[in-house]
Coordinates of C-alpha atoms and ligand atoms in Angstrom, one line a residue:
Chain A
X1 CA -30.4 13.4 5.7
X2 CA -31.0 11.6 8.9
X3 CA -28.4 11.6 11.6
X4 CA -27.1 8.1 12.4
X5 CA -27.5 6.7 15.8
X6 CA -25.0 4.1 16.8
X7 CA -24.4 1.8 19.6
X8 CA -20.9 1.9 21.1
X9 CA -19.2 -1.4 20.6
X10 CA -17.1 -2.8 23.4
X11 CA -13.9 -3.2 21.4
X12 CA -13.7 0.5 20.7
X13 CA -12.3 1.7 24.0
X14 CA -9.3 -0.7 23.8
X15 CA -8.1 0.4 20.4
X16 CA -5.1 2.8 20.4
X17 CA -4.6 5.6 17.9
X18 CA -2.3 4.8 15.0
X19 CA 0.6 6.9 16.1
X20 CA 0.7 5.2 19.5
X21 CA 0.7 1.8 17.7
X22 CA 3.5 3.1 15.5
X23 CA 5.7 4.3 18.3
X24 CA 5.2 1.5 20.7
X25 CA 5.3 -1.2 17.9
X26 CA 8.4 0.4 16.5
X27 CA 10.1 0.4 19.8
X28 CA 9.2 -3.3 20.4
X29 CA 10.6 -4.1 17.0
X30 CA 13.8 -2.3 17.8
X31 CA 14.4 -4.2 21.1
X32 CA 16.5 -7.0 19.4
X33 CA 18.6 -4.3 17.7
X34 CA 19.2 -2.5 21.0
X35 CA 20.0 -5.6 22.9
X36 CA 22.5 -6.9 20.4
X37 CA 24.0 -3.5 20.0
X38 CA 24.5 -3.0 23.7
X39 CA 26.1 -6.4 24.0
X40 CA 28.5 -5.7 21.1
X41 CA 29.4 -2.3 22.6
X42 CA 30.1 -3.7 26.0
X43 CA 32.0 -6.9 25.2
X44 CA 32.9 -7.3 21.6
X45 CA 36.4 -6.7 20.2
X46 CA 36.9 -3.8 17.7
X47 CA 36.6 -5.9 14.7
X48 CA 33.0 -6.9 15.7
X49 CA 32.3 -3.3 16.7
X50 CA 33.0 -2.2 13.1
X51 CA 31.1 -5.2 11.8
X52 CA 28.1 -4.2 13.9
X53 CA 28.3 -0.6 12.8
X54 CA 28.2 -1.7 9.1
X55 CA 25.3 -4.0 9.9
X56 CA 23.4 -1.2 11.6
X57 CA 24.0 1.1 8.6
X58 CA 22.6 -1.7 6.4
X59 CA 19.7 -1.9 8.7
X60 CA 18.9 1.7 8.1
X61 CA 19.0 1.1 4.3
X62 CA 16.8 -2.0 4.6
X63 CA 14.2 -0.1 6.7
X64 CA 14.3 2.7 4.1
X65 CA 13.8 0.2 1.4
X66 CA 10.8 -1.3 3.3
X67 CA 9.1 2.0 3.5
X68 CA 8.7 2.2 -0.2
X69 CA 8.8 -1.4 -1.3
X70 CA 6.8 -3.0 1.5
X71 CA 4.0 -0.5 1.5
X72 CA 3.7 0.2 -2.3
X73 CA 4.4 -3.4 -3.4
X74 CA 6.8 -2.0 -6.1
X75 CA 10.3 -3.5 -6.2
X76 CA 12.9 -0.8 -5.7
X77 CA 16.5 -1.2 -7.0
X78 CA 17.7 2.4 -6.7
X79 CA 17.8 2.9 -3.0
X80 CA 21.6 2.7 -2.9
X81 CA 21.7 5.7 -5.1
X82 CA 20.1 7.7 -2.3
X83 CA 22.6 6.2 0.2
X84 CA 25.4 7.3 -2.1
X85 CA 23.9 10.8 -2.5
X86 CA 23.8 11.1 1.3
X87 CA 27.4 9.9 1.7
X88 CA 28.7 12.2 -1.0
X89 CA 26.8 15.1 0.3
X90 CA 28.6 14.8 3.5
X91 CA 32.0 14.2 1.8
X92 CA 31.5 17.4 -0.3
X93 CA 30.1 19.6 2.5
X94 CA 31.8 18.4 5.7
X95 CA 35.3 17.4 4.7
X96 CA 37.9 19.9 6.0
X97 CA 39.2 22.4 3.4
X98 CA 42.7 21.1 3.9
X99 CA 41.7 17.7 2.7
X100 CA 39.4 19.1 0.0
X101 CA 42.4 20.9 -1.6
X102 CA 43.9 17.5 -2.2
X103 CA 40.8 15.7 -3.3
X104 CA 38.4 18.1 -5.1
X105 CA 40.4 21.4 -5.6
X106 CA 38.3 22.3 -8.7
X107 CA 34.8 21.6 -7.3
X108 CA 32.1 23.6 -9.1
X109 CA 29.7 26.0 -7.4
X110 CA 32.4 27.3 -5.1
X111 CA 32.1 24.0 -3.1
X112 CA 35.9 23.7 -2.8
X113 CA 35.7 26.6 -0.4
X114 CA 32.9 25.2 1.7
X115 CA 33.4 23.4 5.0
X116 CA 30.2 23.0 7.0
X117 CA 29.8 21.7 10.5
X118 CA 28.7 18.0 10.1
X119 CA 25.3 18.7 11.7
X120 CA 24.6 21.6 9.2
X121 CA 26.0 19.4 6.4
X122 CA 23.5 16.7 7.3
X123 CA 20.6 19.1 7.0
X124 CA 21.8 20.5 3.7
X125 CA 22.4 17.0 2.3
X126 CA 19.0 15.7 3.3
X127 CA 17.4 18.8 1.7
X128 CA 19.2 18.1 -1.5
X129 CA 18.2 14.5 -1.4
X130 CA 14.6 15.5 -0.8
X131 CA 14.6 17.6 -3.9
X132 CA 16.1 14.7 -6.0
X133 CA 13.6 12.3 -4.5
X134 CA 10.6 14.6 -5.1
X135 CA 11.6 14.9 -8.8
X136 CA 12.4 11.2 -9.3
X137 CA 9.3 10.3 -7.3
X138 CA 7.1 12.1 -9.7
X139 CA 8.4 9.8 -12.5
X140 CA 8.2 6.6 -10.5
X141 CA 4.8 7.2 -9.1
X142 CA 3.0 7.5 -12.4
X143 CA 4.4 4.2 -13.7
X144 CA 3.1 0.7 -13.2
X145 CA 5.0 -1.8 -11.1
X146 CA 7.6 -3.2 -13.4
X147 CA 8.2 0.0 -15.3
X148 CA 8.8 1.8 -11.9
X149 CA 11.3 -0.9 -10.9
X150 CA 13.2 -0.5 -14.2
X151 CA 13.3 3.3 -13.8
X152 CA 14.6 2.9 -10.2
X153 CA 17.4 0.7 -11.6
X154 CA 18.1 3.3 -14.2
X155 CA 18.3 5.9 -11.5
X156 CA 20.9 3.9 -9.7
X157 CA 23.0 3.6 -12.8
X158 CA 22.7 7.4 -13.6
X159 CA 23.7 8.4 -10.1
X160 CA 26.6 5.9 -10.1
X161 CA 27.8 7.2 -13.4
X162 CA 27.7 10.7 -12.1
X163 CA 29.9 9.7 -9.1
X164 CA 32.3 8.1 -11.5
X165 CA 32.4 10.6 -14.3
X166 CA 32.2 14.0 -12.6
X167 CA 35.5 13.8 -10.7
X168 CA 35.7 17.6 -10.1
X169 CA 32.8 17.1 -7.7
X170 CA 32.8 13.5 -6.6
X171 CA 36.5 12.6 -7.1
X172 CA 35.5 9.7 -9.4
X173 CA 36.7 6.2 -9.1
X174 CA 39.1 6.7 -6.2
X175 CA 38.0 6.9 -2.6
X176 CA 36.9 10.2 -1.2
X177 CA 38.8 10.5 2.1
X178 CA 39.1 12.8 5.0
X179 CA 35.5 13.0 6.0
X180 CA 35.3 13.8 9.7
X181 CA 34.7 10.5 11.6
X182 CA 32.3 11.8 14.2
X183 CA 29.9 8.9 14.4
X184 CA 30.3 5.6 16.3
X185 CA 28.3 2.5 16.9
X186 CA 26.0 4.0 19.6
X187 CA 24.9 6.9 17.4
X188 CA 24.3 4.6 14.4
X189 CA 22.2 2.3 16.6
X190 CA 20.2 5.3 17.9
X191 CA 19.5 6.3 14.3
X192 CA 18.5 2.7 13.6
X193 CA 16.0 2.7 16.3
X194 CA 14.7 6.1 15.1
X195 CA 14.2 5.0 11.6
X196 CA 12.5 1.8 12.7
X197 CA 10.0 3.9 14.6
X198 CA 9.5 6.3 11.7
X199 CA 9.0 3.4 9.2
X200 CA 6.4 1.9 11.6
X201 CA 4.7 5.2 12.1
X202 CA 4.3 5.6 8.3
X203 CA 3.1 2.0 7.9
X204 CA 0.4 2.5 10.6
X205 CA -0.6 6.1 9.5
X206 CA -3.8 6.7 7.4
X207 CA -1.6 7.3 4.4
X208 CA 0.5 4.2 5.0
X209 CA -2.6 2.0 5.3
X210 CA -4.0 3.5 2.1
X211 CA -0.8 2.8 0.3
X212 CA -0.8 -0.8 1.4
X213 CA -4.4 -1.1 0.2
X214 CA -3.3 0.1 -3.3
X215 CA -0.7 -2.6 -3.4
X216 CA -3.2 -5.3 -2.6
X217 CA -6.0 -4.3 -4.9
X218 CA -5.5 -1.2 -7.1
X219 CA -9.0 -1.2 -8.5
X220 CA -10.6 -1.4 -5.1
X221 CA -8.4 1.4 -3.9
X222 CA -9.4 3.5 -6.9
X223 CA -13.0 2.9 -6.1
X224 CA -12.4 4.4 -2.7
X225 CA -10.8 7.5 -4.2
X226 CA -7.4 6.6 -2.8
X227 CA -4.7 8.5 -4.6
X228 CA -2.0 5.8 -5.3
X229 CA 0.3 8.2 -7.1
X230 CA 0.5 10.7 -4.3
X231 CA 1.0 8.0 -1.7
X232 CA 3.8 6.4 -3.7
X233 CA 5.5 9.8 -4.1
X234 CA 5.3 10.3 -0.3
X235 CA 6.7 6.9 0.5
X236 CA 9.4 7.3 -2.2
X237 CA 10.6 10.5 -0.6
X238 CA 10.5 9.2 2.9
X239 CA 12.4 6.0 1.8
X240 CA 15.0 8.2 0.0
X241 CA 15.6 10.3 3.1
X242 CA 16.1 7.2 5.3
X243 CA 18.5 5.6 2.8
X244 CA 20.3 8.9 2.5
X245 CA 20.7 8.9 6.3
X246 CA 22.4 5.6 6.1
X247 CA 24.8 7.0 3.6
X248 CA 25.4 10.0 5.8
X249 CA 26.1 7.7 8.7
X250 CA 28.5 5.6 6.6
X251 CA 30.5 8.6 5.5
X252 CA 30.7 9.9 9.1
X253 CA 31.6 6.5 10.4
X254 CA 34.1 5.3 7.8
X255 CA 35.6 8.7 6.8
X256 CA 36.3 7.2 3.3
X257 CA 33.8 6.5 0.6
X258 CA 33.9 5.4 -3.0
X259 CA 31.2 5.0 -5.7
X260 CA 31.2 1.2 -5.8
X261 CA 30.1 0.9 -2.1
X262 CA 26.7 2.3 -3.2
X263 CA 26.2 0.0 -6.2
X264 CA 24.9 -3.4 -7.1
X265 CA 26.6 -5.3 -4.3
X266 CA 24.8 -3.1 -1.7
X267 CA 21.6 -3.1 -3.6
X268 CA 21.3 -6.8 -3.8
X269 CA 22.5 -7.4 -0.3
X270 CA 20.0 -5.1 1.3
X271 CA 17.3 -6.4 -1.1
X272 CA 18.1 -10.0 0.0
X273 CA 17.9 -8.9 3.7
X274 CA 14.4 -7.4 3.1
X275 CA 13.1 -10.3 1.2
X276 CA 14.5 -12.8 3.7
X277 CA 12.8 -11.1 6.6
X278 CA 9.6 -10.2 4.7
X279 CA 9.1 -6.9 3.0
X280 CA 5.6 -6.4 4.3
X281 CA 6.7 -5.5 7.8
X282 CA 9.3 -3.4 9.5
X283 CA 9.9 -6.4 11.6
X284 CA 10.9 -8.3 8.5
X285 CA 13.4 -5.6 7.6
X286 CA 14.9 -5.8 11.1
X287 CA 15.2 -9.5 11.3
X288 CA 16.2 -10.0 7.7
X289 CA 19.1 -7.6 8.3
X290 CA 20.1 -9.3 11.6
X291 CA 20.0 -12.8 10.2
X292 CA 21.8 -12.1 7.0
X293 CA 24.4 -9.9 8.5
X294 CA 25.4 -12.7 10.9
X295 CA 25.0 -15.3 8.1
X296 CA 27.2 -13.4 5.7
X297 CA 29.9 -13.0 8.3
X298 CA 29.8 -16.8 8.9
X299 CA 30.1 -17.4 5.2
X300 CA 33.0 -15.0 4.9
X301 CA 34.9 -17.3 7.2
X302 CA 34.4 -20.1 4.8
X303 CA 35.1 -17.9 1.9
X304 CA 38.6 -17.1 3.0
X305 CA 39.3 -20.8 3.7
X306 CA 41.4 -22.0 6.6
X307 CA 40.6 -24.4 9.4
X308 CA 37.0 -24.6 10.6
X309 CA 36.1 -27.2 13.2
X310 CA 39.2 -29.2 12.5
X311 CA 38.6 -29.3 8.8
X312 CA 41.0 -27.5 6.4
X313 CA 38.9 -25.7 3.8
X314 CA 40.0 -24.2 0.5
X315 CA 39.2 -20.5 -0.1
X316 CA 35.8 -20.2 -1.8
X317 CA 35.6 -16.8 -3.2
X318 CA 32.2 -15.5 -4.3
X319 CA 30.4 -17.8 -1.8
X320 CA 28.6 -14.8 -0.3
X321 CA 27.4 -13.7 -3.7
X322 CA 26.0 -17.2 -4.3
X323 CA 24.4 -17.2 -0.8
X324 CA 22.7 -13.8 -1.5
X325 CA 21.3 -15.2 -4.7
X326 CA 20.2 -18.3 -3.0
X327 CA 18.4 -16.4 -0.3
X328 CA 16.4 -14.3 -2.8
X329 CA 15.5 -17.3 -4.9
X330 CA 14.6 -19.6 -2.0
X331 CA 12.5 -17.0 -0.3
X332 CA 10.6 -16.1 -3.5
X333 CA 9.9 -19.7 -4.2
X334 CA 9.2 -21.0 -0.7
X335 CA 8.1 -18.2 1.5
X336 CA 7.4 -15.0 -0.5
X337 CA 6.2 -13.2 2.6
X338 CA 9.6 -13.8 4.3
X339 CA 10.4 -15.6 7.5
X340 CA 8.6 -13.2 9.7
X341 CA 5.3 -13.5 7.9
X342 CA 2.7 -10.8 7.6
X343 CA 2.6 -9.6 11.2
X344 CA 4.8 -7.1 13.1
X345 CA 6.7 -8.4 16.2
X346 CA 4.4 -6.6 18.6
X347 CA 1.4 -8.0 16.9
X348 CA 2.8 -11.5 17.1
X349 CA 3.7 -11.0 20.8
X350 CA 0.3 -9.7 21.8
X351 CA -1.3 -12.5 19.8
X352 CA 0.8 -15.1 21.6
X353 CA -0.1 -13.5 24.9
X354 CA -3.8 -13.6 24.1
X355 CA -3.5 -17.3 23.2
X356 CA -1.7 -18.1 26.4
X357 CA -4.4 -16.4 28.4
X358 CA -7.0 -18.1 26.4
X359 CA -5.7 -21.6 27.1
X360 CA -5.5 -21.1 30.9
Chain S
X1 CA -29.7 11.9 -7.7
X2 CA -28.0 9.7 -10.3
X3 CA -29.2 9.9 -13.8
X4 CA -27.6 8.0 -16.6
X5 CA -28.8 8.3 -20.2
X6 CA -27.9 6.9 -23.6
X7 CA -24.7 5.2 -22.7
X8 CA -23.0 3.3 -25.4
X9 CA -19.9 1.2 -25.1
X10 CA -18.4 -1.3 -27.5
X11 CA -15.5 -3.7 -27.0
X12 CA -14.2 -4.3 -30.5
X13 CA -17.3 -5.6 -32.3
X14 CA -19.3 -6.3 -29.2
X15 CA -21.9 -3.6 -28.4
X16 CA -22.0 -4.2 -24.6
X17 CA -24.0 -1.0 -24.1
X18 CA -26.3 0.4 -26.8
X19 CA -28.0 3.4 -25.2
X20 CA -28.4 2.3 -21.6
X21 CA -30.4 4.4 -19.1
X22 CA -30.6 4.3 -15.3
X23 CA -31.9 6.5 -12.6
X24 CA -31.7 6.5 -8.8
X25 CA -32.9 9.2 -6.4
X26 CA -31.7 9.8 -2.9
X27 CA -33.2 7.3 -0.5
X28 CA -34.4 5.0 -3.3
X29 CA -33.5 1.4 -3.9
X30 CA -33.4 0.7 -7.6
X31 CA -33.0 -2.8 -9.1
X32 CA -31.0 -3.4 -12.3
X33 CA -31.7 -6.8 -13.8
X34 CA -31.3 -8.6 -17.1
X35 CA -29.9 -11.9 -18.5
X36 CA -26.2 -12.7 -18.4
X37 CA -24.3 -10.5 -20.7
X38 CA -27.0 -7.8 -20.8
X39 CA -24.4 -5.2 -19.9
X40 CA -25.3 -4.5 -16.2
X41 CA -21.7 -4.7 -14.9
X42 CA -20.5 -2.7 -17.9
X43 CA -23.0 0.0 -17.0
X44 CA -21.7 0.1 -13.4
X45 CA -18.2 0.2 -14.7
X46 CA -19.0 3.2 -16.9
X47 CA -20.9 5.0 -14.2
X48 CA -18.1 4.5 -11.7
X49 CA -15.4 5.5 -14.2
X50 CA -13.7 2.1 -14.6
X51 CA -14.7 2.3 -18.3
X52 CA -15.0 5.4 -20.5
X53 CA -18.3 5.5 -22.3
X54 CA -18.3 5.9 -26.1
X55 CA -21.3 8.3 -25.8
X56 CA -24.0 9.2 -23.3
X57 CA -24.3 11.2 -20.1
X58 CA -23.9 10.4 -16.4
X59 CA -25.0 13.1 -13.9
X60 CA -24.8 13.1 -10.2
X61 CA -26.9 15.7 -8.4
X62 CA -26.9 17.8 -11.6
X63 CA -23.2 17.6 -12.2
X64 CA -22.0 15.9 -15.3
X65 CA -19.4 13.2 -14.4
X66 CA -19.2 10.9 -17.5
X67 CA -15.6 10.0 -18.4
X68 CA -14.2 11.0 -15.0
X69 CA -11.7 8.6 -13.5
X70 CA -12.7 6.3 -10.7
X71 CA -11.1 8.4 -8.0
X72 CA -13.0 11.5 -8.9
X73 CA -16.3 9.7 -9.2
X74 CA -15.8 8.1 -5.8
X75 CA -15.0 11.5 -4.4
X76 CA -18.1 12.9 -6.1
X77 CA -20.1 10.4 -4.0
X78 CA -20.7 7.2 -5.9
X79 CA -19.5 4.0 -4.1
X80 CA -19.6 0.5 -5.5
X81 CA -18.9 -3.2 -4.9
X82 CA -17.5 -5.6 -7.5
X83 CA -19.1 -8.6 -9.0
X84 CA -15.7 -10.4 -8.8
X85 CA -14.7 -9.5 -5.3
X86 CA -11.9 -7.0 -4.7
X87 CA -10.8 -7.0 -1.1
X88 CA -7.6 -6.0 0.4
X89 CA -6.7 -9.5 1.3
X90 CA -3.9 -8.9 3.8
X91 CA -5.6 -6.1 5.7
X92 CA -8.0 -7.1 8.4
X93 CA -11.7 -6.7 8.0
X94 CA -11.6 -3.6 10.1
X95 CA -8.8 -2.1 8.1
X96 CA -10.6 -2.7 4.9
X97 CA -13.5 -0.6 6.1
X98 CA -11.3 1.8 8.0
X99 CA -9.2 2.7 4.9
X100 CA -12.3 3.8 3.1
X101 CA -13.3 5.9 6.0
X102 CA -9.9 7.4 6.4
X103 CA -9.9 8.5 2.8
X104 CA -13.3 9.9 3.1
X105 CA -12.2 11.9 6.1
X106 CA -9.4 13.4 4.1
X107 CA -11.6 14.3 1.2
X108 CA -15.0 15.1 2.7
X109 CA -14.6 15.6 6.5
X110 CA -18.1 16.8 7.0
X111 CA -19.6 13.6 5.5
X112 CA -17.1 11.4 7.2
X113 CA -18.5 12.6 10.6
X114 CA -21.6 10.5 9.9
X115 CA -19.6 7.4 9.4
X116 CA -18.6 5.1 12.3
X117 CA -16.4 2.2 11.4
X118 CA -17.3 0.1 14.4
X119 CA -21.0 0.7 13.9
X120 CA -20.7 -0.3 10.3
X121 CA -19.0 -3.5 11.2
X122 CA -21.7 -4.2 13.6
X123 CA -24.4 -3.4 11.1
X124 CA -22.9 -5.9 8.6
X125 CA -22.3 -8.6 11.2
X126 CA -18.6 -8.3 11.0
X127 CA -17.7 -7.3 14.6
X128 CA -16.5 -10.7 15.6
X129 CA -14.3 -11.0 12.4
X130 CA -12.9 -7.5 12.6
X131 CA -9.3 -8.6 13.2
X132 CA -9.4 -11.4 10.6
X133 CA -7.4 -10.9 7.4
X134 CA -10.0 -10.3 4.7
X135 CA -8.5 -12.8 2.3
X136 CA -9.2 -15.7 4.7
X137 CA -12.9 -15.0 4.9
X138 CA -15.5 -17.1 3.0
X139 CA -16.8 -15.5 -0.2
X140 CA -20.1 -14.4 1.2
X141 CA -18.5 -12.6 4.1
X142 CA -16.2 -10.8 1.8
X143 CA -19.3 -9.6 0.0
X144 CA -20.7 -8.2 3.2
X145 CA -17.4 -6.5 3.9
X146 CA -17.3 -4.9 0.5
X147 CA -20.7 -3.3 1.1
X148 CA -19.6 -2.1 4.5
X149 CA -16.4 -0.7 2.9
X150 CA -18.3 1.1 0.2
X151 CA -20.6 2.6 2.9
X152 CA -17.6 3.9 4.8
X153 CA -17.1 6.4 2.0
X154 CA -20.5 8.1 3.0
X155 CA -21.7 7.8 -0.6
X156 CA -24.8 9.5 -2.1
X157 CA -25.2 6.6 -4.4
X158 CA -24.2 3.0 -3.8
X159 CA -24.0 0.5 -6.6
X160 CA -24.0 -3.2 -5.6
X161 CA -23.1 -5.7 -8.3
X162 CA -24.7 -9.0 -7.4
X163 CA -24.5 -8.7 -3.6
X164 CA -26.6 -11.8 -3.0
X165 CA -24.5 -14.1 -5.3
X166 CA -23.5 -17.2 -3.3
X167 CA -25.7 -16.4 -0.3
X168 CA -28.3 -18.8 0.9
X169 CA -32.0 -17.9 1.4
X170 CA -31.6 -16.8 5.0
X171 CA -28.5 -14.7 4.3
X172 CA -30.2 -13.1 1.3
X173 CA -33.1 -12.1 3.4
X174 CA -30.8 -10.6 6.0
X175 CA -28.9 -8.8 3.3
X176 CA -32.2 -7.3 2.0
X177 CA -33.0 -6.1 5.5
X178 CA -29.6 -4.6 6.0
X179 CA -29.6 -2.8 2.6
X180 CA -33.0 -1.3 3.5
X181 CA -31.9 -0.2 6.9
X182 CA -28.7 1.3 5.5
X183 CA -30.9 3.3 3.1
X184 CA -33.2 4.4 5.9
X185 CA -30.2 5.5 8.0
X186 CA -28.2 7.3 5.4
X187 CA -30.8 8.2 2.7
X188 CA -28.3 7.1 0.1
X189 CA -29.7 6.0 -3.3
X190 CA -28.8 2.3 -3.9
X191 CA -28.7 0.5 -7.2
X192 CA -28.8 -3.3 -6.8
X193 CA -27.9 -5.7 -9.6
X194 CA -28.9 -9.3 -9.0
X195 CA -30.3 -12.4 -10.7
X196 CA -32.3 -13.3 -7.6
X197 CA -35.6 -11.8 -8.6
X198 CA -37.4 -12.5 -5.3
X199 CA -34.6 -10.6 -3.6
X200 CA -34.9 -7.7 -6.1
X201 CA -38.7 -7.6 -5.8
X202 CA -38.6 -7.5 -2.1
X203 CA -36.3 -4.4 -1.7
X204 CA -36.7 -2.3 -4.9
X205 CA -39.3 0.3 -5.5
X206 CA -38.3 0.6 -9.1
X207 CA -36.6 -1.9 -11.4
X208 CA -34.7 -1.3 -14.7
X209 CA -34.6 -4.3 -17.0
X210 CA -31.8 -4.5 -19.5
X211 CA -31.2 -6.7 -22.4
X212 CA -28.5 -6.5 -25.1
X213 CA -27.1 -3.3 -23.7
X214 CA -30.2 -1.2 -23.3
X215 CA -33.2 -0.7 -21.1
X216 CA -36.3 -2.7 -22.2
X217 CA -38.6 -1.8 -19.4
X218 CA -38.8 0.1 -16.1
X219 CA -41.4 0.1 -13.4
X220 CA -42.4 -1.1 -10.0
X221 CA -42.2 -4.8 -9.3
X222 CA -46.0 -5.4 -9.6
X223 CA -46.3 -3.8 -13.0
X224 CA -43.1 -4.9 -14.5
X225 CA -43.8 -8.6 -14.5
X226 CA -46.9 -8.1 -16.5
X227 CA -44.8 -6.4 -19.3
X228 CA -44.6 -8.9 -22.2
X229 CA -41.1 -7.7 -23.1
X230 CA -39.9 -8.6 -19.7
X231 CA -41.6 -11.9 -19.7
X232 CA -40.1 -12.7 -23.1
X233 CA -36.6 -12.0 -21.9
X234 CA -37.1 -13.9 -18.6
X235 CA -39.3 -16.8 -19.6
X236 CA -38.9 -17.0 -23.3
X237 CA -40.8 -15.8 -26.4
X238 CA -43.4 -18.6 -26.3
X239 CA -44.7 -17.6 -22.9
X240 CA -45.0 -14.0 -24.0
X241 CA -47.1 -14.8 -27.1
Ligands
ATP1 N1 -13.7 -5.9 -21.0 C1 -14.4 -6.5 -21.9 N2 -14.0 -6.8 -23.1 C2 -14.7 -7.4 -24.0 N3 -16.0 -7.7 -23.9 C3 -16.6 -7.4 -22.7 C4 -15.8 -6.7 -21.6 N4 -16.6 -6.5 -20.6 C5 -17.8 -7.0 -20.9 N5 -17.8 -7.5 -22.2 C6 -19.0 -8.0 -22.9 O1 -20.0 -7.1 -22.8 C7 -21.2 -7.8 -22.6 C8 -21.9 -7.3 -21.3 O2 -21.2 -7.8 -20.2 P1 -21.5 -7.5 -18.7 O3 -20.5 -8.1 -17.8 O4 -21.8 -6.1 -18.5 O5 -22.9 -8.3 -18.5 P2 -23.8 -8.5 -17.2 O6 -25.1 -8.0 -17.5 O7 -23.1 -7.9 -16.0 O8 -23.8 -10.1 -17.1 P3 -23.8 -11.0 -15.8 O9 -25.1 -11.1 -15.3 O10 -23.3 -12.3 -16.3 O11 -22.8 -10.4 -14.8 C9 -20.9 -9.3 -22.6 O12 -21.2 -9.7 -23.9 C10 -19.5 -9.3 -22.3 O13 -18.9 -10.4 -22.9
MG2 MG1 -22.3 -8.6 -14.3

C-alpha cells in the first residue's frame, strides 16, 4: 500500500483539540449562570437566594438530561429517578444517627447504624447510582427510541414506588428530615458550572460526536462501525450521575426530602426547560432553565392572585402546570430545536465576531 | 480482495437477487451495472450487512463475512455510500468526515494513521464548505461528502451506489478523476454502481452486468459491449438479433 502524501491545509493550525473546545466552550456557556448567581448572592433577599438555589439544582438536572437526550436523540423521562436516588442516598448515609433513630430505626443492611461524613456519602451514593445506571442502561441502550423512552418512564415509576413502599429504608410518603444542610448557593453554582463543562466535554468528545451522528442517521452511523448501543450506555450513565448529583445537592441544601419531589412535576418541568432552550446543545439546557425558572416564578405571582400592576387578580391555581404544557407544545410545534438553535453560545459568539470583522 | 458468490435474496415473492456474483481486488475499480431493479443496491446492502442474504458467500481477504451486521463489516474494511443519501445533517461537513475517522482510529489505529481529514476534504473539494452543516448542502455536494466520509474509514473495499447521479458532465468527469486518484493513493478496491455508462467505461477495468438478480456478463469495457446479452438488456432484443 502506498503511503499518502498530503498538503497541509491552512485551516489546520487554527483548530483546537476537542477537550479545549469543551472546557472553554463550557465555561463561556456558564458565564450567564455565574453572573446571575453572583448578583443574587450579593444583593438578593433570602427568598430569592433559595429560589436561585432551587433553579441551580434544576439546572444540574437539565444539563444531565441533555447529556443523554440531546446527544442520543432519545427522549428520557426517568432522569428524576436518578435525582431521587442521589437525594435518598444522602439521606440514608449522611443523616446523623440521632435523627435516623426517629426516621428509619429498622433500616435493612445495618444502615440504621451508619452515619458517613457527607463527602464520603456523596462518593458511596454516586457509586450506587452508577451501578443502577449501568444495569438500566444496558436495557435502554438496546431498545429503539420510543421503547427506550417508555422504559425510562417505567424506571421512574419503579423507583418512585420503591421510595413510597419501602418505608424501612426510605421512610415512605413522609418527608425524610434531618439531612445535614452543608451546601449553599455558591457550592450549588460551582457544581452547576462543573456539570456544564462536563456535559460540553462529552458533547465535543469523539464518543459524543459519534453518538450525535447515530441520532441523526442510524444507518450511516452503522456503516461507519459506530457502536450506538455502547455510546448510549455511556451517555446514560454520565447523565444519571449528573442527575444524581442534583439530588445530592438538593438533599444537602434543603435537609428534607420526600418522594414526590422527584416525580412527574420535576420530570416535566426539567423536560420543558430543556425543550424550550433546545436539547441539542448545553447552551439550550442552560438558557431553557434560566428563562423558565424566571418565567415560572412570575407565573407563581399570578397563580396566588393579589394585586399586580394595580389590577386585582383572582388566584389561578394550576397556571404553572398549564404554562409548562404550553411551553412543550409550542416549542415542539414552532421551534423544535429550541430558542437557542443548533449552536452553542461560544459558537454563536465567534460566528458573530467573524461576521463583524467581515463587514468592516 | 472482495469476492461474492451465489447470493440470493427475496422480499416476499420478489427474487431481488438470484445467485449474484461480484469480485473486486485491491487497487481495482470495478463497475456494477444493470437496468433499474436489477438488484445492484440490494447486492451492496447484502455485502455491507444491511440485508442478510438467503444464501451465498461474501468473503473479504479470505475471511467469510456473509450475514455479519453492518458494524462488523465496516470494521472488517468495507465502506459504502448510499443511493439515497444518508448524511449527518446537523453535523458540519468536517464533522461528518471526522466522525468516520475518529471511529476508525478507535478500531484500527494503524490504518487510521494513513487518513488525514483535512486532506480528504481537500481532495473532494470540500475545504471551503468544511464548517457548513451537511444538511444544507446541495445534493451533489452531499454525494461527494459521503465518499470522503467512507474513505475516512481507511477501507480495503469501497462501494459507491450511483455516485454520479445528479452530477453534470463536468462534475462527473471530476468525480471519475477523483475516484481514480483515491484508488492510486490508497490501493483500495472500488466498486462503482452507475447508470452513466460513459462514466463507468472511463474508470472501470472490469464491469459486472446484472439483470434480474444475477450476473449476465463480466469483462473489460471493450469486450463487454460486443456481448449480445448485454446489448439485449441495454438496447433491446431487436438490436441483439
Ligand atoms: N426492501 C425491499 N422490499 C421489497 N422489495 C425490494 C426491497 N429492496 C429492493 N426490492 C426489490 O428488489 C429489486 C431490486 O432492487 P434494487 O434496488 O436492488 O435495484 P437496483 O439495481 O439498485 O435498481 P436502481 O438502478 O433503480 O437503483 C427491485 O424489484 C426492488 O423493487
Ligand atoms: Mg439501486
